[in-house]
Each structure stands twice: as structure tokens, then as C-alpha cells.
Short mmCIF file of C-alpha atoms in Angstrom, two decimals:
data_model
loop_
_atom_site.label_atom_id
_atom_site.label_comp_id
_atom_site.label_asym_id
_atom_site.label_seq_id
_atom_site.Cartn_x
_atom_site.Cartn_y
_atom_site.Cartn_z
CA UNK A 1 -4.71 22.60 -11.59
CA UNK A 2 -2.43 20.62 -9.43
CA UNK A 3 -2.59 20.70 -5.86
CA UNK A 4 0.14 23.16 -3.40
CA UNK A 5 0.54 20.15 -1.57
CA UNK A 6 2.19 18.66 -4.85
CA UNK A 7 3.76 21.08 -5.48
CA UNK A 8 5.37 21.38 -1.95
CA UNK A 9 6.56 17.20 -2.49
CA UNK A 10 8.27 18.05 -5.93
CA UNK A 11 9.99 21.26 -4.45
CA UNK A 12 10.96 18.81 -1.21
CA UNK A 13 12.37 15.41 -3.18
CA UNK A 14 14.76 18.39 -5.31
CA UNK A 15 16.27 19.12 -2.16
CA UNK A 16 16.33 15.55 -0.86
CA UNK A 17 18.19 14.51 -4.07
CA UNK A 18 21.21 16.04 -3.61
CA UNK A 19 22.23 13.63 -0.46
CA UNK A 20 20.34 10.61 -2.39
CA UNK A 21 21.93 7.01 -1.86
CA UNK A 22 21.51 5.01 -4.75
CA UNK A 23 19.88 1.97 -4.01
CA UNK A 24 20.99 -1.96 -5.75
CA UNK A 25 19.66 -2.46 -8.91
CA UNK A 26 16.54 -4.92 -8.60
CA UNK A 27 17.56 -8.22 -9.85
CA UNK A 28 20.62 -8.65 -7.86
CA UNK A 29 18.88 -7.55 -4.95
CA UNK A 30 15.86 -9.88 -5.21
CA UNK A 31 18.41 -12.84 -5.85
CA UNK A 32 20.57 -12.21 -2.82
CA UNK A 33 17.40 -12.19 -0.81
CA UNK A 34 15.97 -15.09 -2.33
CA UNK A 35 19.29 -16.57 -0.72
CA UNK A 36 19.07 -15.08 2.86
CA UNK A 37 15.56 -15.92 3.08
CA UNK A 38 15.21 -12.24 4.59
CA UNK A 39 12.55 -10.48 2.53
CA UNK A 40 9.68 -9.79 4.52
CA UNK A 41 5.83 -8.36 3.42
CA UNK A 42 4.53 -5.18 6.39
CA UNK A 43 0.77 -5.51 5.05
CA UNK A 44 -0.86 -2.11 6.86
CA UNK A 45 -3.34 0.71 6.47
CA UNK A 46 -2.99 3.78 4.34
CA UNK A 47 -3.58 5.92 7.26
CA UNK A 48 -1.72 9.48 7.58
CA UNK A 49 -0.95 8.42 10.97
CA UNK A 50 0.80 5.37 10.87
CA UNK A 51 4.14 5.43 9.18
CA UNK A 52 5.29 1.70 9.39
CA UNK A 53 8.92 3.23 8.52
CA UNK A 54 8.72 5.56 11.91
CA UNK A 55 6.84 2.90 14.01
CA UNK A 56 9.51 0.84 13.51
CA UNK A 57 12.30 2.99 13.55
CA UNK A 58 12.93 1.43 9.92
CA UNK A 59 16.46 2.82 8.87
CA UNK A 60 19.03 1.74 5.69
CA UNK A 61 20.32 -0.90 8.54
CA UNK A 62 17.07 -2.63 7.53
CA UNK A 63 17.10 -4.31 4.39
CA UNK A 64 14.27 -6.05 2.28
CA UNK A 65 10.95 -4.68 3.50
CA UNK A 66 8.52 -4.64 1.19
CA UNK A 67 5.39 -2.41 1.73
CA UNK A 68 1.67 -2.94 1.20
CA UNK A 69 -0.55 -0.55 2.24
CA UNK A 70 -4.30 -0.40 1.63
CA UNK A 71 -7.49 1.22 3.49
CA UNK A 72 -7.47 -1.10 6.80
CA UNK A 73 -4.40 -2.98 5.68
CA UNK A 74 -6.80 -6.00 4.77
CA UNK A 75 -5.72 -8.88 3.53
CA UNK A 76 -8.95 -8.74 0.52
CA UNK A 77 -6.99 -7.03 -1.82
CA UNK A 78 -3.01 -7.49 -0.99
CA UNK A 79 -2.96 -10.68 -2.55
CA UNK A 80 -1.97 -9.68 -6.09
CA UNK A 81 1.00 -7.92 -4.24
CA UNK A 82 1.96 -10.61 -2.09
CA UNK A 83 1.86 -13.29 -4.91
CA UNK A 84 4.38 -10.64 -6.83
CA UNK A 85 6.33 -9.96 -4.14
CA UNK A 86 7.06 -13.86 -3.13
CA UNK A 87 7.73 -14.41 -6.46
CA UNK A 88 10.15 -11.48 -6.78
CA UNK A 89 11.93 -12.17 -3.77
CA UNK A 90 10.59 -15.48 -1.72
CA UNK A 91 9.29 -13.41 0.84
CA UNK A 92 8.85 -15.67 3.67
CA UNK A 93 7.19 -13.23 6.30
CA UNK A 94 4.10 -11.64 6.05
CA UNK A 95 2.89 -9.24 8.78
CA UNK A 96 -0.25 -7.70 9.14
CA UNK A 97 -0.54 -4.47 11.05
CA UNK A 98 -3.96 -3.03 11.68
CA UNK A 99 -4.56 -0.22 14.18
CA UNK A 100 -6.58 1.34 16.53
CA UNK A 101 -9.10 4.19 15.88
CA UNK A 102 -8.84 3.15 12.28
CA UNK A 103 -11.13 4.61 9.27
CA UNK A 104 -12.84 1.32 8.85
CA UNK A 105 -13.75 1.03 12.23
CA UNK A 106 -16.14 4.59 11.94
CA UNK A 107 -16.54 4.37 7.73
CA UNK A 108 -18.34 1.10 7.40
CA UNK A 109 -19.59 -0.73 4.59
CA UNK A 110 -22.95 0.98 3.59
CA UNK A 111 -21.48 4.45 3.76
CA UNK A 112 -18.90 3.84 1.44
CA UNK A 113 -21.40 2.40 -0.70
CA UNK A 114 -24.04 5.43 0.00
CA UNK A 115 -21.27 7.89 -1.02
CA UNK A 116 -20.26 5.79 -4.58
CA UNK A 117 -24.05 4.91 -6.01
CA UNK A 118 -24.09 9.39 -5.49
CA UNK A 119 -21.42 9.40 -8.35
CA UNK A 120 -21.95 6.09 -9.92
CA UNK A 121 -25.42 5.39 -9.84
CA UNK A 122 -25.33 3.57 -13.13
CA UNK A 123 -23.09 0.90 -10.79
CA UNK A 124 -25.27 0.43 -7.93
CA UNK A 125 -25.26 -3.12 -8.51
CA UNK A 126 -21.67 -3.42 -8.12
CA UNK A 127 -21.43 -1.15 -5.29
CA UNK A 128 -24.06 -3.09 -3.25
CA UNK A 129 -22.26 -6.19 -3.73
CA UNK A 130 -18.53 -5.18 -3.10
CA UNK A 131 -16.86 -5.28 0.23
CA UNK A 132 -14.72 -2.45 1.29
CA UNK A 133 -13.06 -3.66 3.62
CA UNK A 134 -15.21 -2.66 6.98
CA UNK A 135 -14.33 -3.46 10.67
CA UNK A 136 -17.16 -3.87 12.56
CA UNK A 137 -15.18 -5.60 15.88
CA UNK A 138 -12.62 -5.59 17.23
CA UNK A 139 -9.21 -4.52 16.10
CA UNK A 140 -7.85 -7.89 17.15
CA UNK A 141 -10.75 -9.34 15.59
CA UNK A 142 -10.04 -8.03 12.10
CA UNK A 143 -5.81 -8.68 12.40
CA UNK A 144 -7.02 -12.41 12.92
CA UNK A 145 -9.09 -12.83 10.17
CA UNK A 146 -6.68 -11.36 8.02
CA UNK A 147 -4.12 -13.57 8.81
CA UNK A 148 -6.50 -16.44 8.65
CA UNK A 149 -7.52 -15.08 5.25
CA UNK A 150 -4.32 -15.27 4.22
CA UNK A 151 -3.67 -18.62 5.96
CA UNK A 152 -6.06 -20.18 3.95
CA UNK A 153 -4.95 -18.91 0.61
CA UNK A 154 -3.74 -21.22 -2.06
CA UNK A 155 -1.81 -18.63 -3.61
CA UNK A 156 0.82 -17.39 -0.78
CA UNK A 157 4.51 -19.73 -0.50
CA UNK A 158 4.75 -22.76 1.67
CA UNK A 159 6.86 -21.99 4.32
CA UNK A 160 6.03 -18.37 4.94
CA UNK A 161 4.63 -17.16 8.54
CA UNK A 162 2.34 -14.74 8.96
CA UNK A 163 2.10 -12.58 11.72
CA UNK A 164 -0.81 -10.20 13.25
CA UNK A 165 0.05 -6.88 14.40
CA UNK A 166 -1.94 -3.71 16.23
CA UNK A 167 -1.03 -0.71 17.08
CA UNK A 168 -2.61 1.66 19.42
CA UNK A 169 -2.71 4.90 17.50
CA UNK A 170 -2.21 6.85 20.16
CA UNK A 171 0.80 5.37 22.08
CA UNK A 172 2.33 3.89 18.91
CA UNK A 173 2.66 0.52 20.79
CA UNK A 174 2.83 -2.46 19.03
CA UNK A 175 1.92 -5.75 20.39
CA UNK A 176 1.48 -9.63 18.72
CA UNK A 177 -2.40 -10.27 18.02
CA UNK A 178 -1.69 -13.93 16.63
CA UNK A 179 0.60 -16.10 13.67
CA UNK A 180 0.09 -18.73 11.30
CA UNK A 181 2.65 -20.71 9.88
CA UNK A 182 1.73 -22.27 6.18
CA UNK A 183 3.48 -25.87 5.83
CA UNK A 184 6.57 -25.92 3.97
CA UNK B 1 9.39 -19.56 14.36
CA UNK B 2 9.23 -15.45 14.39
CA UNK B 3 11.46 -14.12 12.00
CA UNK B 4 14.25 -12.47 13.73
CA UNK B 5 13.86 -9.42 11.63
CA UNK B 6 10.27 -9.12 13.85
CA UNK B 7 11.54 -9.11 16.37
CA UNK B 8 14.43 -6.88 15.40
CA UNK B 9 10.85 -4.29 14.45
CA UNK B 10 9.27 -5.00 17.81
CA UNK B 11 12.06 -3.81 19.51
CA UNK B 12 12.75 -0.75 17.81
CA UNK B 13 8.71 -0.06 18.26
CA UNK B 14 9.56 -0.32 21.82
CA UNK B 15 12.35 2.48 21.93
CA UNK B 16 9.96 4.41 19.59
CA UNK B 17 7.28 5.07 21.32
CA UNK B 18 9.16 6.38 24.21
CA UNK B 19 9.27 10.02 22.12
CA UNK B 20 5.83 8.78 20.23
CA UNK B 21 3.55 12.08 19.46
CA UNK B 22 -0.35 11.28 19.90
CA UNK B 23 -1.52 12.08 16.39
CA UNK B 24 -5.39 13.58 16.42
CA UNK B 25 -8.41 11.20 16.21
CA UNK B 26 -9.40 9.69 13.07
CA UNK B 27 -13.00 11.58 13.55
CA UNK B 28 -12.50 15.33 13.97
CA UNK B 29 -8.94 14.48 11.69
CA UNK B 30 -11.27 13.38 8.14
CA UNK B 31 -13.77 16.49 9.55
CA UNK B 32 -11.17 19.06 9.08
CA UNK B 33 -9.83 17.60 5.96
CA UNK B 34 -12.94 17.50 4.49
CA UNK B 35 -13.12 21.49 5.00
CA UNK B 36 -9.64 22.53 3.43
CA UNK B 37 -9.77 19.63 1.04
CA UNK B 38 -5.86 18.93 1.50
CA UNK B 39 -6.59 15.28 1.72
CA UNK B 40 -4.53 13.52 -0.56
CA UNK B 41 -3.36 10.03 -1.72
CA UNK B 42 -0.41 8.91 -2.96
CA UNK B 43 -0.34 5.74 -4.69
CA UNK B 44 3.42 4.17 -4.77
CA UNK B 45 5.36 0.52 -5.49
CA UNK B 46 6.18 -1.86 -2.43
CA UNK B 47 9.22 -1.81 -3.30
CA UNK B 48 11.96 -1.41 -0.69
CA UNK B 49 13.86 0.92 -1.96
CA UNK B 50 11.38 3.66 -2.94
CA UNK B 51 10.16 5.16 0.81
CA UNK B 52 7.62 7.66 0.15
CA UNK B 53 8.32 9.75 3.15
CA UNK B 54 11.83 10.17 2.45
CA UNK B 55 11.79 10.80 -1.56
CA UNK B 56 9.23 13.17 -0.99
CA UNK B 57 10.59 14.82 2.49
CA UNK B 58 7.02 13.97 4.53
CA UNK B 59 7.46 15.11 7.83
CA UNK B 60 4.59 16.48 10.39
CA UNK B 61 3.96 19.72 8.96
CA UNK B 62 2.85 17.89 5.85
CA UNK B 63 -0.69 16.47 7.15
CA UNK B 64 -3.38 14.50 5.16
CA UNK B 65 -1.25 12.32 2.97
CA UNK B 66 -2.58 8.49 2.70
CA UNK B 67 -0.46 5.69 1.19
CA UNK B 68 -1.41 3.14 -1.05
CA UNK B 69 1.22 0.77 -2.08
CA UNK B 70 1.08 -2.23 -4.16
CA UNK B 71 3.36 -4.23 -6.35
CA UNK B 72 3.86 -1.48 -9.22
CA UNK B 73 1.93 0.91 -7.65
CA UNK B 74 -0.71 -0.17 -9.44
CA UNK B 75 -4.58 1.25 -10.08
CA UNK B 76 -5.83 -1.80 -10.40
CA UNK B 77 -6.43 -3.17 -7.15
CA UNK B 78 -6.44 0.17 -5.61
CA UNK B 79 -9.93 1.60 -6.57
CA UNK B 80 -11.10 0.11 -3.45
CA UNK B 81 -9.17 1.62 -0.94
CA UNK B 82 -9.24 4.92 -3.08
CA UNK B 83 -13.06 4.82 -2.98
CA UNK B 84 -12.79 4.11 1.13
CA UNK B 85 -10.23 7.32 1.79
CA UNK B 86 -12.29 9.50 -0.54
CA UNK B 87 -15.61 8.49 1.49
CA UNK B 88 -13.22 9.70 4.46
CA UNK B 89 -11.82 12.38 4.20
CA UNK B 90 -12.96 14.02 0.28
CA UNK B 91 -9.25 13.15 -0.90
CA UNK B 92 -9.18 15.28 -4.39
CA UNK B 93 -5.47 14.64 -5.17
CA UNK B 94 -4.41 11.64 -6.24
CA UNK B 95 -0.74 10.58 -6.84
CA UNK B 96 0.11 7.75 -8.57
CA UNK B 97 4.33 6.98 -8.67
CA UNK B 98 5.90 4.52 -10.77
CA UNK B 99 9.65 3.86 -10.70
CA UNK B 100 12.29 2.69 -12.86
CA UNK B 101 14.00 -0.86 -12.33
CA UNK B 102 10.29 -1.74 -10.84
CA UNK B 103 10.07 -5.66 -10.39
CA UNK B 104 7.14 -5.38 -12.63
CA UNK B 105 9.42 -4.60 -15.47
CA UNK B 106 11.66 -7.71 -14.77
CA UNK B 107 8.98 -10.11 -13.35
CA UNK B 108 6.07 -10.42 -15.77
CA UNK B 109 2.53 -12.02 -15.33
CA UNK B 110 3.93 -15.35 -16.92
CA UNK B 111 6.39 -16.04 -14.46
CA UNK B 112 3.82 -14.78 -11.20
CA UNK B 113 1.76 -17.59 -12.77
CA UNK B 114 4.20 -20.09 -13.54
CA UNK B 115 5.61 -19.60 -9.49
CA UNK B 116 2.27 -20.02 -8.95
CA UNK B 117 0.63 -23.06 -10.35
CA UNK B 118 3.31 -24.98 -8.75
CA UNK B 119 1.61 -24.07 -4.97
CA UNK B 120 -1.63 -23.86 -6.38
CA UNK B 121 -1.89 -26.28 -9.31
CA UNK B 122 -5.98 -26.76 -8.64
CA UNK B 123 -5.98 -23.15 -9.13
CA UNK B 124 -4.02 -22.98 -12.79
CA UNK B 125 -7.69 -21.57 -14.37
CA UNK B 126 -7.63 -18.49 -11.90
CA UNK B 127 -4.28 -17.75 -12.09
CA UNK B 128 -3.90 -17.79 -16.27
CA UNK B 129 -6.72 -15.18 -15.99
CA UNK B 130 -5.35 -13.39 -13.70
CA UNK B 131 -3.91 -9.99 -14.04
CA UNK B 132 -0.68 -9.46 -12.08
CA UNK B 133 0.55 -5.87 -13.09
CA UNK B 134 3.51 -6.39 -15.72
CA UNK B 135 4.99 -3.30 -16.94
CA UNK B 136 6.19 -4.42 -20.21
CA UNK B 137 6.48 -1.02 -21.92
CA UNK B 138 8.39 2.47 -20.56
CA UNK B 139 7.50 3.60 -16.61
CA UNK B 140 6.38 6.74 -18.52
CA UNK B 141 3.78 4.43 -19.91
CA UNK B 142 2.38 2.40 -17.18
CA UNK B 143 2.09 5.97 -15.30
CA UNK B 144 0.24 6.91 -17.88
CA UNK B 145 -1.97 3.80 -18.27
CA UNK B 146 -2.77 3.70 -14.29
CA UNK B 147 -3.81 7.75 -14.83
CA UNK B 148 -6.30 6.51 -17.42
CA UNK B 149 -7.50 3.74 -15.49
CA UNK B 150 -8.26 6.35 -12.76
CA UNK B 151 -9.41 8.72 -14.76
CA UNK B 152 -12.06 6.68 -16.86
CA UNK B 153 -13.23 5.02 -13.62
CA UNK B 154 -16.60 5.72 -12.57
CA UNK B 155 -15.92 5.47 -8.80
CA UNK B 156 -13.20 8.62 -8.58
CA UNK B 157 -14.79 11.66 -7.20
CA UNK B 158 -15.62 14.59 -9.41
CA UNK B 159 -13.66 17.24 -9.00
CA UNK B 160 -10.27 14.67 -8.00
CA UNK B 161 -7.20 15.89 -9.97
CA UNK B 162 -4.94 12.90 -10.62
CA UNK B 163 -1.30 13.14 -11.00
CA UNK B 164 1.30 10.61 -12.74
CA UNK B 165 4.92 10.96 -11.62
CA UNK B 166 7.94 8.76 -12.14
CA UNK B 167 10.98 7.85 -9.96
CA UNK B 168 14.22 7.53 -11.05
CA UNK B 169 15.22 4.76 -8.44
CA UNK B 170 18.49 5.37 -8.94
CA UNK B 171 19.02 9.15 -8.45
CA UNK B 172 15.92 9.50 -6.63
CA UNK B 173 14.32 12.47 -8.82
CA UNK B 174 10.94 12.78 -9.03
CA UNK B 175 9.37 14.07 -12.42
CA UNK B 176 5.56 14.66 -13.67
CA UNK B 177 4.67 12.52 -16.67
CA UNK B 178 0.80 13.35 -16.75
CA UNK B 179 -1.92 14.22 -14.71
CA UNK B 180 -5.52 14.34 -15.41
CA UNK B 181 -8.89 16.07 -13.91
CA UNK B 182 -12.46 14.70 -13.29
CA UNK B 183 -14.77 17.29 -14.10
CA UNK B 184 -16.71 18.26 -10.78
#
């Protein structure tokens, strides 16, 4: 029953093992960041294309980046994980990376809820009143209410900044939509 | 008040892009994965020492894979952007990867909500029913659990196989603990 493709990723990490650099163990790692103040929160879409780790040229040289990633990167649903993760290890950056040509910029709302109440129709009251997440402007648009969203949250650490992102999908460039600093 | 570690990312993105490979549009992209039915989803930890890519050796000739990551790797807060990829691009595969020495094994719902009812003290209701993800059992379990949870959802696609593997963080090796299929 499982998938080639799964079986392809087992057969791949046995090879990627054997030259495996074991990382810190979590609690001294979360206190020495804690300290440094480092520890940073990439918020960004679960897109096949973007790989925050390549977009960045993220390397071991890079420590403390925590990953979120969610359909649209939106800011909706990453709370749990950013209340966690500031918790963990005082995480005192937040960006938010949206991009171009994203799914939620073609899927919108009402399809995602069209193709759910064909398997769940039992939950069609649920489905028509849940928000998935859809961007129906711009892609600057949607990075700034995110960040405002999370702005405006009780729950995320005085002191932390937050800072938009987009990428154009098909240059890979990155460029500053907007930030928001929460008072310390 | 950007973090020099941004800027330390914006720069690298600025060296990256000069060898950056145009990926295919989101449109014809979900199209073609719709038809094969490769699409699939791997549901992983924040954490920043487990990098999906490299554990698993995902490089271009491995297309289709979306990311969801959240503090644990969690199902549930992921249902959402399951429901939005699957509307995509018919993802039938889904991965869900827990990993020892996880922050949810050390950092439990009591102390999320302790950190924060002192930011949010109007909020102490919310937060001491909220759910924050503890793993207080084995990773073997929580895999296990978050399988279920998939599983016994009523928004999954029929037909999605769903897998339940576990990290060693340490060593880096990969195992199956479970995996579960929705009947199509």
C-alpha cells in the first residue's frame, strides 16, 4: 500500500545516515538560545517550490531556525506553533514569507469547501463556515495582514518583531513587504 | 530593529538567486499531479534540527512533495492546510514524522500556558482550554495518535494512505511506526 515515492525517501535518509551530524540535545540548545536571543520563527507556505532552506542558502553556519509551514504560510493557524516555539526558545523574530503564484491565490475559499462537503457532506456546516486560508489580493496584501494578524495577537512575546516577506516564485527574489515590532 | 540574522537570510537570497531555476507554474504543476497522483505531504516538527530535505535526500528529481510543519508535527492544526493541498493537487500520501528529543516531550501544555498567561493574563480562560501538542508518552505513540487523528477525520480524501514515521534526532534514521488507509 505505501507509496514508491516513500519508499524512494526511506531508501534515500539510509544513505544520508551514514555522514549524519548529530545535532545538540534539545534542552541545552533551547537554553543557550534563550540567552543569545537568536532563535528566530520562518512562517511560509507548504509549497513544493519554495524551500525556505535553499532560498536562503540556509546551511549548519545557521543556527536556531525554527520552521512553520502551512498552505499560504498564514498566520490563522501558526499560532499554536509560535506560542510553543517562544516558549521553547524566546524566539524573538517572526518572519512571514508568502509567495507569488501561490495555491491560495488560484484555490480560493469556496472550492476548497466545494471539494470537502463531496466527502464530508454530513459537515457542511463546518465547512461553510471555516476559512482556509484564501488570497484573494495581492501577495503583499496577504504578507501584511498576516503580520498584522499576528501584531495584534495577545498570545505572541513582547519584544519580538515580525517581519513580511515575498518571494517571486519564479526569480526566487526576496524582498521586505513590511514589520511590526510588539512593545517589550 | 531587523534582526541581523535577516539580514544575514536576505543576503544569502541575493547570491541565491543568481543560479535560481524557474520552477513550473502552480496551475499546469497541481494539473499534472493530479494525473500521476504523486502528490504528497509530509507533515514534520519545526524544529531546527530535523530539515526534511536533507533527512530524506529531496532534491529536484523528487517533485510533488508539500511541507507542513508545526510544533510536534502535529495533526491537529494541520487538517486545514491538508484539506487546501488535497483540493490542489489530489495529495494521496500523507507523511506524518515525529522525532525524538521533540520540545513537545520536554515543554508540556502547562508550561505553554503558564508562559502564557503572564503576556496574556485577560486571556487565562482560552489558554487553560487550549490544546498545545504535549507529547507526554513514547514518539512511537504520538505518531501513532496523529495517524488516528488523520485517519478518523472526515475531511481526508478517500483513497489517501497515511504514513507514521519516527526520527531518531540523534542518528538521523528514519523508521515506519504505522500507517493507515482511507478506503476510496
Amino acid at each position: 500500500m505505501t507509496s514508491r515515492l516513500l519508499d524512494e525517501l526511506l531508501n534515500r535518509n539510509s544513505k544520508v545516515i551514514e555522514s549524519y551530524q548529530a545535532p545538540p540535545p534539545l534542552v541545552p540548545m533551547a537554553e543557550a538560545a534563550r540567552q543569545t536571543g537568536a532563535a528566530t520563527i520562518i512562517l511560509s507556505c507548504s509549497d513544493p517550490r519554495l524551500n525556505p532552506y535553499a532560498i536562503f542558502g540556509i546551511d549548519s553556519s545557521l543556527q536556531g531556525i525554527s520552521m512553520v509551514r502551512n498552505a499560504g504560510g498564514r498566520a490563522m493557524d501558526a499560532i499554536r506553533s509560535i506560542s510553543v516555539l517562544q516558549t521553547i526558545a524566546s524566539a524573538k523574530t517572526v518572519v512571514v514569507l508568502h509567495h507569488t503564484d501561490c495555491g491560495m491565490t488560484h484555490f480560493h475559499d469556496a472550492r476548497v469547501r466545494e471539494a470537502l462537503v463531496k466527502i464530508a457532506p454530513q459537515e457542511e456546516e463546518t465547512i461553510n463556515t471555516t476559512k482556509f486560508g484564501e488570497i484573494t489580493g495581492s501577495i503583499e496584501e496577504s504578507v501584511k495582514e498576516d503580520v498584522e494578524h499576528l501584531r495584534s495577537s495577545p498570545f505572541i512575546l513582547p519584544g519580538t518583531s515580525i517581519v513580511g516577506l515575498k518571494m517571486d516564485t519564479f526569480t526566487g527574489v526576496v524582498t521586505k513587504v513590511t514589520e511590526a515590532q510588539i512593545a517589550d
